[in-house]
Amino acid sequence: MSSRHGPPKHQNKYSWKPNAGRKINETEVGGRFRPLSEVTGVCPRCKDQIEWKRRYGKYKPLSEPAKCQSCSKRAVRQAYHNLCPGCAKEQGVCAKCRCQVGQIVGRDISEVEAEQKMLEEAIKNARERERRSLLRAMNKEKPKNSDKTATEKVNKVGELFPSATLEDYAELNRDDFEDDDDVDDGRVL
């Protein structure tokens, strides 16, 4: 045991990286093609703990779903969670530490699916030029590493669409498309 107290004698020149000399297979979970899932359904403190484990190589993903401590079903699909998303949402608690919190990090799968469906509808109703620019913007937004979270991407919709909601955007594009049919585009036939 050292008797020295206080900060370290020498400052580190670079941060420690787990598995620095080891090649990572891009198709494994945690690789480039299969990134780790977003941490959802937990309080900010528990999210920071799980992110720390991922950052420093201590994270162990689940190989199969775990049992929920409330309903005893095998429905826990994220590592370090004790409750399934349904029980955690029903009880209004963090899925990891089971404490009552006002703010839960992340979104439910049903919310994500609903937003995805609305986005696909807007893309389907858009013109080709706008569709391609939307797809480019969405691909540009996708994170290269798994450190990005869903909460950071929530407010990006306002930047992609000139309207407040996807339905307004789809209506706007339908109106533009109908107006374009009436106007002569100036080509010589």
Short mmCIF file of N, CA and C in Angstrom, two decimals:
data_model
loop_
_atom_site.label_atom_id
_atom_site.label_comp_id
_atom_site.label_asym_id
_atom_site.label_seq_id
_atom_site.Cartn_x
_atom_site.Cartn_y
_atom_site.Cartn_z
N MET A 1 0.85 -1.18 0.00
CA MET A 1 0.00 0.00 0.00
C MET A 1 0.88 1.22 0.00
N SER A 2 0.62 2.13 -0.86
CA SER A 2 1.41 3.35 -0.98
C SER A 2 0.97 4.37 0.07
N SER A 3 1.92 5.13 0.55
CA SER A 3 1.59 6.18 1.52
C SER A 3 1.37 7.51 0.83
N ARG A 4 1.52 7.52 -0.49
CA ARG A 4 1.37 8.77 -1.25
C ARG A 4 -0.11 9.12 -1.41
N HIS A 5 -0.44 10.40 -1.19
CA HIS A 5 -1.81 10.88 -1.35
C HIS A 5 -1.82 11.98 -2.39
N GLY A 6 -2.96 12.19 -3.05
CA GLY A 6 -3.09 13.27 -4.01
C GLY A 6 -3.08 12.77 -5.44
N PRO A 7 -2.87 13.71 -6.37
CA PRO A 7 -2.90 13.34 -7.80
C PRO A 7 -1.68 12.51 -8.19
N PRO A 8 -1.74 11.88 -9.37
CA PRO A 8 -0.59 11.09 -9.81
C PRO A 8 0.63 11.96 -10.05
N LYS A 9 1.79 11.34 -9.91
CA LYS A 9 3.04 12.10 -10.06
C LYS A 9 3.23 12.57 -11.50
N HIS A 10 2.90 11.70 -12.46
CA HIS A 10 3.03 12.05 -13.88
C HIS A 10 1.68 11.89 -14.56
N GLN A 11 1.34 12.83 -15.41
CA GLN A 11 0.07 12.77 -16.13
C GLN A 11 0.20 11.80 -17.31
N ASN A 12 -0.84 11.01 -17.56
CA ASN A 12 -0.82 10.09 -18.70
C ASN A 12 -0.87 10.89 -20.00
N LYS A 13 -0.11 10.44 -21.00
CA LYS A 13 -0.08 11.13 -22.28
C LYS A 13 -1.28 10.76 -23.15
N TYR A 14 -1.81 9.55 -23.01
CA TYR A 14 -2.97 9.13 -23.80
C TYR A 14 -3.84 8.24 -22.92
N SER A 15 -5.13 8.16 -23.28
CA SER A 15 -6.06 7.37 -22.48
C SER A 15 -5.88 5.88 -22.76
N TRP A 16 -6.19 5.08 -21.78
CA TRP A 16 -6.05 3.64 -21.90
C TRP A 16 -7.14 3.08 -22.79
N LYS A 17 -6.78 2.18 -23.69
CA LYS A 17 -7.74 1.57 -24.59
C LYS A 17 -7.69 0.05 -24.39
N PRO A 18 -8.85 -0.56 -24.15
CA PRO A 18 -8.87 -2.01 -23.98
C PRO A 18 -8.60 -2.70 -25.31
N ASN A 19 -7.92 -3.82 -25.27
CA ASN A 19 -7.62 -4.63 -26.46
C ASN A 19 -6.95 -3.79 -27.55
N ALA A 20 -6.02 -2.93 -27.16
CA ALA A 20 -5.41 -2.01 -28.11
C ALA A 20 -4.62 -2.74 -29.20
N GLY A 21 -3.93 -3.82 -28.87
CA GLY A 21 -3.12 -4.51 -29.86
C GLY A 21 -3.83 -5.65 -30.54
N ARG A 22 -5.09 -5.86 -30.24
CA ARG A 22 -5.84 -7.00 -30.77
C ARG A 22 -6.75 -6.57 -31.91
N LYS A 23 -6.75 -7.33 -32.98
CA LYS A 23 -7.65 -7.04 -34.10
C LYS A 23 -9.07 -7.44 -33.70
N ILE A 24 -10.02 -6.58 -34.06
CA ILE A 24 -11.42 -6.86 -33.76
C ILE A 24 -12.13 -7.27 -35.04
N ASN A 25 -12.83 -8.39 -34.98
CA ASN A 25 -13.60 -8.86 -36.12
C ASN A 25 -14.80 -7.92 -36.28
N GLU A 26 -14.96 -7.34 -37.43
CA GLU A 26 -16.02 -6.36 -37.66
C GLU A 26 -17.41 -6.96 -37.63
N THR A 27 -17.52 -8.28 -37.81
CA THR A 27 -18.83 -8.91 -37.81
C THR A 27 -19.26 -9.37 -36.42
N GLU A 28 -18.37 -9.32 -35.43
CA GLU A 28 -18.74 -9.68 -34.06
C GLU A 28 -19.59 -8.57 -33.44
N VAL A 29 -20.31 -8.92 -32.38
CA VAL A 29 -21.07 -7.92 -31.66
C VAL A 29 -20.09 -6.93 -31.05
N GLY A 30 -20.33 -5.66 -31.31
CA GLY A 30 -19.40 -4.63 -30.87
C GLY A 30 -18.46 -4.18 -31.97
N GLY A 31 -18.48 -4.89 -33.10
CA GLY A 31 -17.67 -4.52 -34.25
C GLY A 31 -18.38 -3.45 -35.07
N ARG A 32 -17.79 -3.10 -36.20
CA ARG A 32 -18.34 -2.03 -37.01
C ARG A 32 -19.69 -2.40 -37.63
N PHE A 33 -19.87 -3.65 -38.06
CA PHE A 33 -21.10 -4.04 -38.73
C PHE A 33 -22.21 -4.44 -37.76
N ARG A 34 -21.86 -4.80 -36.53
CA ARG A 34 -22.85 -5.15 -35.50
C ARG A 34 -22.52 -4.40 -34.21
N PRO A 35 -22.81 -3.10 -34.17
CA PRO A 35 -22.46 -2.34 -32.97
C PRO A 35 -23.32 -2.76 -31.78
N LEU A 36 -22.84 -2.44 -30.59
CA LEU A 36 -23.60 -2.73 -29.38
C LEU A 36 -24.89 -1.92 -29.38
N SER A 37 -25.94 -2.48 -28.80
CA SER A 37 -27.22 -1.79 -28.79
C SER A 37 -27.16 -0.58 -27.87
N GLU A 38 -28.10 0.34 -28.07
CA GLU A 38 -28.15 1.53 -27.24
C GLU A 38 -28.66 1.16 -25.86
N VAL A 39 -28.17 1.85 -24.85
CA VAL A 39 -28.59 1.60 -23.48
C VAL A 39 -29.90 2.36 -23.26
N THR A 40 -30.98 1.63 -22.96
CA THR A 40 -32.28 2.26 -22.79
C THR A 40 -32.94 1.75 -21.52
N GLY A 41 -33.90 2.54 -21.02
CA GLY A 41 -34.71 2.12 -19.88
C GLY A 41 -34.04 2.25 -18.53
N VAL A 42 -32.95 3.00 -18.45
CA VAL A 42 -32.24 3.15 -17.18
C VAL A 42 -32.10 4.61 -16.81
N CYS A 43 -31.75 4.87 -15.56
CA CYS A 43 -31.53 6.24 -15.10
C CYS A 43 -30.17 6.72 -15.62
N PRO A 44 -29.92 8.03 -15.63
CA PRO A 44 -28.64 8.54 -16.15
C PRO A 44 -27.42 7.98 -15.42
N ARG A 45 -27.53 7.75 -14.12
CA ARG A 45 -26.40 7.22 -13.35
C ARG A 45 -26.05 5.80 -13.82
N CYS A 46 -27.05 4.96 -13.99
CA CYS A 46 -26.82 3.58 -14.46
C CYS A 46 -26.32 3.57 -15.90
N LYS A 47 -26.81 4.49 -16.71
CA LYS A 47 -26.34 4.58 -18.10
C LYS A 47 -24.86 4.91 -18.13
N ASP A 48 -24.42 5.84 -17.27
CA ASP A 48 -23.01 6.18 -17.20
C ASP A 48 -22.17 4.97 -16.76
N GLN A 49 -22.70 4.17 -15.83
CA GLN A 49 -21.98 2.98 -15.38
C GLN A 49 -21.80 1.98 -16.52
N ILE A 50 -22.88 1.75 -17.29
CA ILE A 50 -22.81 0.80 -18.40
C ILE A 50 -21.89 1.33 -19.49
N GLU A 51 -21.97 2.63 -19.78
CA GLU A 51 -21.08 3.22 -20.79
C GLU A 51 -19.62 3.10 -20.36
N TRP A 52 -19.34 3.25 -19.07
CA TRP A 52 -17.97 3.10 -18.57
C TRP A 52 -17.48 1.69 -18.83
N LYS A 53 -18.34 0.70 -18.56
CA LYS A 53 -17.96 -0.69 -18.80
C LYS A 53 -17.66 -0.93 -20.27
N ARG A 54 -18.44 -0.33 -21.16
CA ARG A 54 -18.18 -0.49 -22.59
C ARG A 54 -16.87 0.18 -22.99
N ARG A 55 -16.63 1.35 -22.45
CA ARG A 55 -15.45 2.12 -22.83
C ARG A 55 -14.16 1.45 -22.38
N TYR A 56 -14.15 0.80 -21.24
CA TYR A 56 -12.93 0.23 -20.69
C TYR A 56 -12.86 -1.29 -20.77
N GLY A 57 -13.67 -1.89 -21.63
CA GLY A 57 -13.53 -3.31 -21.92
C GLY A 57 -14.05 -4.23 -20.84
N LYS A 58 -14.91 -3.77 -19.96
CA LYS A 58 -15.47 -4.60 -18.89
C LYS A 58 -16.87 -5.10 -19.22
N TYR A 59 -17.46 -4.62 -20.30
CA TYR A 59 -18.85 -4.94 -20.67
C TYR A 59 -18.95 -6.36 -21.18
N LYS A 60 -19.90 -7.12 -20.63
CA LYS A 60 -20.16 -8.48 -21.08
C LYS A 60 -21.59 -8.55 -21.58
N PRO A 61 -21.81 -8.58 -22.90
CA PRO A 61 -23.18 -8.64 -23.42
C PRO A 61 -23.84 -9.98 -23.10
N LEU A 62 -25.17 -9.97 -23.08
CA LEU A 62 -25.92 -11.19 -22.82
C LEU A 62 -25.87 -12.10 -24.04
N SER A 63 -25.69 -13.39 -23.82
CA SER A 63 -25.72 -14.33 -24.94
C SER A 63 -27.15 -14.81 -25.18
N GLU A 64 -27.98 -14.81 -24.14
CA GLU A 64 -29.39 -15.16 -24.28
C GLU A 64 -30.18 -14.28 -23.31
N PRO A 65 -31.48 -14.10 -23.56
CA PRO A 65 -32.27 -13.23 -22.67
C PRO A 65 -32.26 -13.72 -21.23
N ALA A 66 -32.22 -12.76 -20.29
CA ALA A 66 -32.22 -13.09 -18.87
C ALA A 66 -33.63 -13.01 -18.31
N LYS A 67 -33.81 -13.51 -17.09
CA LYS A 67 -35.12 -13.50 -16.44
C LYS A 67 -35.39 -12.16 -15.79
N CYS A 68 -36.60 -11.66 -15.97
CA CYS A 68 -37.03 -10.44 -15.31
C CYS A 68 -37.29 -10.77 -13.83
N GLN A 69 -36.83 -9.91 -12.93
CA GLN A 69 -37.00 -10.17 -11.50
C GLN A 69 -38.41 -9.86 -11.02
N SER A 70 -39.21 -9.24 -11.86
CA SER A 70 -40.57 -8.91 -11.47
C SER A 70 -41.57 -9.95 -11.99
N CYS A 71 -41.54 -10.20 -13.30
CA CYS A 71 -42.54 -11.10 -13.89
C CYS A 71 -42.00 -12.51 -14.16
N SER A 72 -40.71 -12.74 -13.96
CA SER A 72 -40.05 -14.04 -14.13
C SER A 72 -40.09 -14.57 -15.56
N LYS A 73 -40.32 -13.71 -16.54
CA LYS A 73 -40.24 -14.12 -17.94
C LYS A 73 -38.83 -13.84 -18.45
N ARG A 74 -38.42 -14.60 -19.44
CA ARG A 74 -37.09 -14.35 -20.04
C ARG A 74 -37.24 -13.25 -21.09
N ALA A 75 -37.31 -12.02 -20.63
CA ALA A 75 -37.56 -10.89 -21.53
C ALA A 75 -36.53 -9.79 -21.38
N VAL A 76 -35.52 -9.98 -20.53
CA VAL A 76 -34.47 -8.96 -20.35
C VAL A 76 -33.42 -9.20 -21.42
N ARG A 77 -33.31 -8.28 -22.36
CA ARG A 77 -32.43 -8.47 -23.50
C ARG A 77 -31.18 -7.61 -23.45
N GLN A 78 -31.06 -6.73 -22.47
CA GLN A 78 -29.88 -5.89 -22.34
C GLN A 78 -29.08 -6.30 -21.11
N ALA A 79 -27.77 -6.29 -21.23
CA ALA A 79 -26.90 -6.68 -20.13
C ALA A 79 -27.03 -5.70 -18.97
N TYR A 80 -26.89 -6.22 -17.75
CA TYR A 80 -26.92 -5.45 -16.50
C TYR A 80 -28.30 -4.92 -16.15
N HIS A 81 -29.34 -5.31 -16.88
CA HIS A 81 -30.70 -4.91 -16.53
C HIS A 81 -31.32 -6.01 -15.68
N ASN A 82 -32.17 -5.63 -14.73
CA ASN A 82 -32.84 -6.60 -13.87
C ASN A 82 -34.32 -6.77 -14.22
N LEU A 83 -34.90 -5.77 -14.85
CA LEU A 83 -36.32 -5.81 -15.22
C LEU A 83 -36.47 -5.74 -16.72
N CYS A 84 -37.53 -6.37 -17.22
CA CYS A 84 -37.83 -6.26 -18.65
C CYS A 84 -38.39 -4.86 -18.91
N PRO A 85 -38.35 -4.37 -20.15
CA PRO A 85 -38.83 -3.02 -20.44
C PRO A 85 -40.29 -2.80 -20.04
N GLY A 86 -41.14 -3.80 -20.19
CA GLY A 86 -42.55 -3.66 -19.84
C GLY A 86 -42.75 -3.43 -18.35
N CYS A 87 -42.09 -4.24 -17.52
CA CYS A 87 -42.22 -4.09 -16.06
C CYS A 87 -41.62 -2.77 -15.59
N ALA A 88 -40.47 -2.40 -16.17
CA ALA A 88 -39.82 -1.16 -15.76
C ALA A 88 -40.69 0.04 -16.10
N LYS A 89 -41.31 0.02 -17.28
CA LYS A 89 -42.17 1.13 -17.68
C LYS A 89 -43.45 1.16 -16.83
N GLU A 90 -44.00 -0.01 -16.56
CA GLU A 90 -45.22 -0.11 -15.76
C GLU A 90 -45.00 0.41 -14.34
N GLN A 91 -43.86 0.05 -13.74
CA GLN A 91 -43.56 0.47 -12.37
C GLN A 91 -42.94 1.86 -12.31
N GLY A 92 -42.46 2.37 -13.45
CA GLY A 92 -41.85 3.69 -13.49
C GLY A 92 -40.51 3.75 -12.79
N VAL A 93 -39.72 2.68 -12.94
CA VAL A 93 -38.42 2.61 -12.28
C VAL A 93 -37.32 2.33 -13.31
N CYS A 94 -36.09 2.49 -12.86
CA CYS A 94 -34.91 2.16 -13.68
C CYS A 94 -34.84 0.65 -13.80
N ALA A 95 -34.52 0.14 -14.97
CA ALA A 95 -34.48 -1.30 -15.21
C ALA A 95 -33.25 -1.96 -14.60
N LYS A 96 -32.26 -1.17 -14.17
CA LYS A 96 -31.05 -1.73 -13.59
C LYS A 96 -31.07 -1.65 -12.08
N CYS A 97 -31.25 -0.45 -11.53
CA CYS A 97 -31.16 -0.27 -10.08
C CYS A 97 -32.52 -0.24 -9.39
N ARG A 98 -33.60 -0.22 -10.15
CA ARG A 98 -34.98 -0.24 -9.64
C ARG A 98 -35.30 0.94 -8.74
N CYS A 99 -34.68 2.09 -8.99
CA CYS A 99 -35.00 3.27 -8.19
C CYS A 99 -36.01 4.14 -8.96
N GLN A 100 -36.84 4.84 -8.22
CA GLN A 100 -37.83 5.73 -8.82
C GLN A 100 -37.10 6.95 -9.36
N VAL A 101 -37.20 7.19 -10.65
CA VAL A 101 -36.52 8.33 -11.26
C VAL A 101 -37.50 9.06 -12.16
N GLY A 102 -37.31 10.38 -12.26
CA GLY A 102 -38.16 11.16 -13.15
C GLY A 102 -37.74 11.04 -14.60
N GLN A 103 -36.45 10.85 -14.83
CA GLN A 103 -35.92 10.82 -16.19
C GLN A 103 -35.34 9.44 -16.50
N ILE A 104 -35.87 8.80 -17.53
CA ILE A 104 -35.36 7.52 -17.99
C ILE A 104 -34.67 7.76 -19.33
N VAL A 105 -33.49 7.18 -19.49
CA VAL A 105 -32.70 7.38 -20.70
C VAL A 105 -33.17 6.43 -21.78
N GLY A 106 -33.22 6.93 -23.02
CA GLY A 106 -33.55 6.09 -24.16
C GLY A 106 -35.04 6.00 -24.42
N ARG A 107 -35.38 5.30 -25.49
CA ARG A 107 -36.77 5.16 -25.90
C ARG A 107 -37.13 3.69 -26.02
N ASP A 108 -38.42 3.41 -25.96
CA ASP A 108 -38.90 2.04 -26.11
C ASP A 108 -38.78 1.61 -27.56
N ILE A 109 -38.80 0.32 -27.77
CA ILE A 109 -38.75 -0.23 -29.12
C ILE A 109 -40.00 0.18 -29.89
N SER A 110 -41.15 0.24 -29.22
CA SER A 110 -42.39 0.61 -29.90
C SER A 110 -42.33 2.05 -30.40
N GLU A 111 -41.73 2.95 -29.60
CA GLU A 111 -41.59 4.35 -30.03
C GLU A 111 -40.67 4.45 -31.24
N VAL A 112 -39.58 3.70 -31.22
CA VAL A 112 -38.63 3.73 -32.33
C VAL A 112 -39.28 3.19 -33.59
N GLU A 113 -40.05 2.09 -33.46
CA GLU A 113 -40.73 1.51 -34.63
C GLU A 113 -41.78 2.47 -35.19
N ALA A 114 -42.51 3.15 -34.32
CA ALA A 114 -43.52 4.11 -34.79
C ALA A 114 -42.86 5.27 -35.53
N GLU A 115 -41.76 5.77 -35.00
CA GLU A 115 -41.04 6.86 -35.67
C GLU A 115 -40.48 6.40 -37.01
N GLN A 116 -39.96 5.17 -37.06
CA GLN A 116 -39.41 4.62 -38.30
C GLN A 116 -40.51 4.49 -39.35
N LYS A 117 -41.69 4.05 -38.94
CA LYS A 117 -42.81 3.89 -39.87
C LYS A 117 -43.22 5.25 -40.44
N MET A 118 -43.28 6.28 -39.57
CA MET A 118 -43.63 7.62 -40.04
C MET A 118 -42.57 8.16 -41.00
N LEU A 119 -41.31 7.89 -40.71
CA LEU A 119 -40.23 8.35 -41.57
C LEU A 119 -40.29 7.67 -42.93
N GLU A 120 -40.56 6.37 -42.95
CA GLU A 120 -40.69 5.66 -44.23
C GLU A 120 -41.86 6.19 -45.04
N GLU A 121 -42.95 6.53 -44.37
CA GLU A 121 -44.12 7.11 -45.06
C GLU A 121 -43.75 8.45 -45.69
N ALA A 122 -43.01 9.27 -44.95
CA ALA A 122 -42.59 10.58 -45.47
C ALA A 122 -41.65 10.41 -46.65
N ILE A 123 -40.76 9.44 -46.57
CA ILE A 123 -39.82 9.20 -47.67
C ILE A 123 -40.57 8.68 -48.89
N LYS A 124 -41.58 7.83 -48.67
CA LYS A 124 -42.33 7.27 -49.78
C LYS A 124 -43.11 8.35 -50.53
N ASN A 125 -43.61 9.35 -49.80
CA ASN A 125 -44.40 10.40 -50.41
C ASN A 125 -43.56 11.56 -50.95
N ALA A 126 -42.28 11.55 -50.71
CA ALA A 126 -41.42 12.65 -51.16
C ALA A 126 -41.01 12.45 -52.61
N ARG A 127 -40.57 13.55 -53.24
CA ARG A 127 -40.04 13.46 -54.59
C ARG A 127 -38.66 12.80 -54.55
N GLU A 128 -38.18 12.36 -55.72
CA GLU A 128 -36.92 11.61 -55.79
C GLU A 128 -35.75 12.43 -55.25
N ARG A 129 -35.67 13.68 -55.61
CA ARG A 129 -34.56 14.53 -55.17
C ARG A 129 -34.57 14.65 -53.64
N GLU A 130 -35.74 14.91 -53.06
CA GLU A 130 -35.85 15.05 -51.61
C GLU A 130 -35.63 13.72 -50.91
N ARG A 131 -36.10 12.63 -51.52
CA ARG A 131 -35.91 11.31 -50.94
C ARG A 131 -34.42 10.99 -50.83
N ARG A 132 -33.69 11.26 -51.90
CA ARG A 132 -32.25 10.97 -51.86
C ARG A 132 -31.52 11.84 -50.85
N SER A 133 -31.90 13.12 -50.76
CA SER A 133 -31.23 13.98 -49.79
C SER A 133 -31.57 13.56 -48.36
N LEU A 134 -32.81 13.09 -48.13
CA LEU A 134 -33.17 12.58 -46.80
C LEU A 134 -32.37 11.33 -46.45
N LEU A 135 -32.25 10.42 -47.39
CA LEU A 135 -31.49 9.20 -47.14
C LEU A 135 -30.02 9.51 -46.90
N ARG A 136 -29.48 10.48 -47.67
CA ARG A 136 -28.08 10.89 -47.43
C ARG A 136 -27.90 11.46 -46.04
N ALA A 137 -28.84 12.31 -45.63
CA ALA A 137 -28.75 12.92 -44.30
C ALA A 137 -28.88 11.87 -43.20
N MET A 138 -29.75 10.88 -43.41
CA MET A 138 -29.90 9.83 -42.40
C MET A 138 -28.63 8.98 -42.32
N ASN A 139 -28.03 8.64 -43.45
CA ASN A 139 -26.80 7.84 -43.44
C ASN A 139 -25.65 8.62 -42.85
N LYS A 140 -25.63 9.91 -43.06
CA LYS A 140 -24.58 10.76 -42.50
C LYS A 140 -24.67 10.80 -40.98
N GLU A 141 -25.90 10.75 -40.46
CA GLU A 141 -26.15 10.81 -39.03
C GLU A 141 -25.74 9.55 -38.30
N LYS A 142 -25.73 8.40 -38.99
CA LYS A 142 -25.44 7.14 -38.32
C LYS A 142 -24.04 7.19 -37.73
N PRO A 143 -23.90 6.79 -36.45
CA PRO A 143 -22.60 6.88 -35.80
C PRO A 143 -21.64 5.81 -36.31
N LYS A 144 -20.36 6.17 -36.38
CA LYS A 144 -19.34 5.22 -36.78
C LYS A 144 -19.01 4.29 -35.61
N ASN A 145 -19.10 4.80 -34.37
CA ASN A 145 -18.85 3.99 -33.19
C ASN A 145 -20.11 3.91 -32.36
N SER A 146 -20.12 3.04 -31.36
CA SER A 146 -21.32 2.81 -30.58
C SER A 146 -21.44 3.75 -29.38
N ASP A 147 -20.61 4.79 -29.28
CA ASP A 147 -20.67 5.71 -28.16
C ASP A 147 -21.84 6.68 -28.28
N LYS A 148 -22.40 6.84 -29.48
CA LYS A 148 -23.54 7.73 -29.66
C LYS A 148 -24.77 7.11 -29.03
N THR A 149 -25.64 7.93 -28.49
CA THR A 149 -26.85 7.42 -27.85
C THR A 149 -28.07 7.94 -28.57
N ALA A 150 -29.18 7.35 -28.28
CA ALA A 150 -30.44 7.76 -28.90
C ALA A 150 -30.85 9.14 -28.44
N THR A 151 -30.52 9.52 -27.24
CA THR A 151 -30.93 10.83 -26.74
C THR A 151 -30.23 11.95 -27.49
N GLU A 152 -29.05 11.70 -28.01
CA GLU A 152 -28.35 12.73 -28.77
C GLU A 152 -28.98 12.93 -30.14
N LYS A 153 -29.68 11.89 -30.65
CA LYS A 153 -30.25 11.96 -31.99
C LYS A 153 -31.71 12.38 -32.00
N VAL A 154 -32.31 12.60 -30.86
CA VAL A 154 -33.74 12.89 -30.80
C VAL A 154 -34.08 14.19 -31.50
N ASN A 155 -33.29 15.23 -31.33
CA ASN A 155 -33.61 16.55 -31.87
C ASN A 155 -33.16 16.73 -33.31
N LYS A 156 -32.63 15.72 -33.96
CA LYS A 156 -32.15 15.83 -35.33
C LYS A 156 -33.28 15.92 -36.33
N VAL A 157 -34.50 15.51 -35.97
CA VAL A 157 -35.62 15.50 -36.92
C VAL A 157 -35.91 16.92 -37.38
N GLY A 158 -35.82 17.89 -36.50
CA GLY A 158 -36.06 19.27 -36.88
C GLY A 158 -35.08 19.78 -37.91
N GLU A 159 -33.86 19.23 -37.90
CA GLU A 159 -32.86 19.66 -38.87
C GLU A 159 -33.11 19.03 -40.23
N LEU A 160 -33.69 17.82 -40.25
CA LEU A 160 -33.91 17.14 -41.52
C LEU A 160 -35.14 17.67 -42.25
N PHE A 161 -36.18 17.98 -41.51
CA PHE A 161 -37.44 18.35 -42.11
C PHE A 161 -37.75 19.81 -41.84
N PRO A 162 -38.26 20.52 -42.83
CA PRO A 162 -38.63 21.91 -42.60
C PRO A 162 -39.89 22.05 -41.76
N SER A 163 -40.68 20.99 -41.63
CA SER A 163 -41.93 21.03 -40.87
C SER A 163 -41.71 20.44 -39.48
N ALA A 164 -42.66 20.70 -38.59
CA ALA A 164 -42.53 20.25 -37.21
C ALA A 164 -42.72 18.73 -37.10
N THR A 165 -43.66 18.16 -37.85
CA THR A 165 -43.91 16.72 -37.78
C THR A 165 -43.74 16.10 -39.15
N LEU A 166 -43.63 14.78 -39.16
CA LEU A 166 -43.46 14.07 -40.42
C LEU A 166 -44.73 14.13 -41.27
N GLU A 167 -45.88 14.16 -40.60
CA GLU A 167 -47.14 14.25 -41.35
C GLU A 167 -47.22 15.58 -42.11
N ASP A 168 -46.81 16.68 -41.44
CA ASP A 168 -46.81 17.99 -42.10
C ASP A 168 -45.87 17.98 -43.30
N TYR A 169 -44.72 17.32 -43.12
CA TYR A 169 -43.75 17.25 -44.21
C TYR A 169 -44.31 16.47 -45.39
N ALA A 170 -44.99 15.36 -45.10
CA ALA A 170 -45.58 14.55 -46.17
C ALA A 170 -46.67 15.35 -46.89
N GLU A 171 -47.50 16.06 -46.14
CA GLU A 171 -48.54 16.90 -46.75
C GLU A 171 -47.93 17.99 -47.61
N LEU A 172 -46.87 18.61 -47.12
CA LEU A 172 -46.19 19.67 -47.85
C LEU A 172 -45.66 19.14 -49.19
N ASN A 173 -45.08 17.96 -49.16
CA ASN A 173 -44.54 17.37 -50.39
C ASN A 173 -45.66 16.97 -51.35
N ARG A 174 -46.78 16.48 -50.82
CA ARG A 174 -47.89 16.12 -51.70
C ARG A 174 -48.42 17.37 -52.40
N ASP A 175 -48.53 18.49 -51.66
CA ASP A 175 -49.00 19.75 -52.24
C ASP A 175 -48.03 20.25 -53.31
N ASP A 176 -46.72 20.17 -53.03
CA ASP A 176 -45.72 20.60 -54.01
C ASP A 176 -45.79 19.76 -55.27
N PHE A 177 -45.99 18.44 -55.09
CA PHE A 177 -46.04 17.55 -56.24
C PHE A 177 -47.25 17.86 -57.10
N GLU A 178 -48.38 18.15 -56.49
CA GLU A 178 -49.58 18.48 -57.26
C GLU A 178 -49.41 19.81 -57.98
N ASP A 179 -48.73 20.80 -57.37
CA ASP A 179 -48.50 22.09 -58.00
C ASP A 179 -47.55 21.97 -59.19
N ASP A 180 -46.58 21.05 -59.10
CA ASP A 180 -45.61 20.89 -60.18
C ASP A 180 -46.25 20.36 -61.45
N ASP A 181 -47.33 19.60 -61.34
CA ASP A 181 -48.00 19.06 -62.52
C ASP A 181 -48.65 20.18 -63.32
N ASP A 182 -49.11 21.25 -62.65
CA ASP A 182 -49.80 22.34 -63.32
C ASP A 182 -48.84 23.25 -64.06
N VAL A 183 -47.61 23.37 -63.61
CA VAL A 183 -46.66 24.34 -64.17
C VAL A 183 -45.87 23.68 -65.29
N ASP A 184 -45.69 24.41 -66.40
CA ASP A 184 -44.86 23.92 -67.51
C ASP A 184 -43.42 24.06 -67.10
N ASP A 185 -42.62 23.01 -67.30
CA ASP A 185 -41.24 23.04 -66.83
C ASP A 185 -40.30 23.72 -67.82
N GLY A 186 -40.79 24.24 -68.91
CA GLY A 186 -39.99 25.05 -69.84
C GLY A 186 -39.21 24.24 -70.85
N ARG A 187 -39.44 22.95 -70.96
CA ARG A 187 -38.71 22.16 -71.94
C ARG A 187 -39.37 22.28 -73.32
N VAL A 188 -38.54 22.24 -74.34
CA VAL A 188 -39.04 22.30 -75.70
C VAL A 188 -39.27 20.88 -76.16
N LEU A 189 -40.46 20.63 -76.68
CA LEU A 189 -40.81 19.27 -77.11
C LEU A 189 -40.62 19.08 -78.58
#
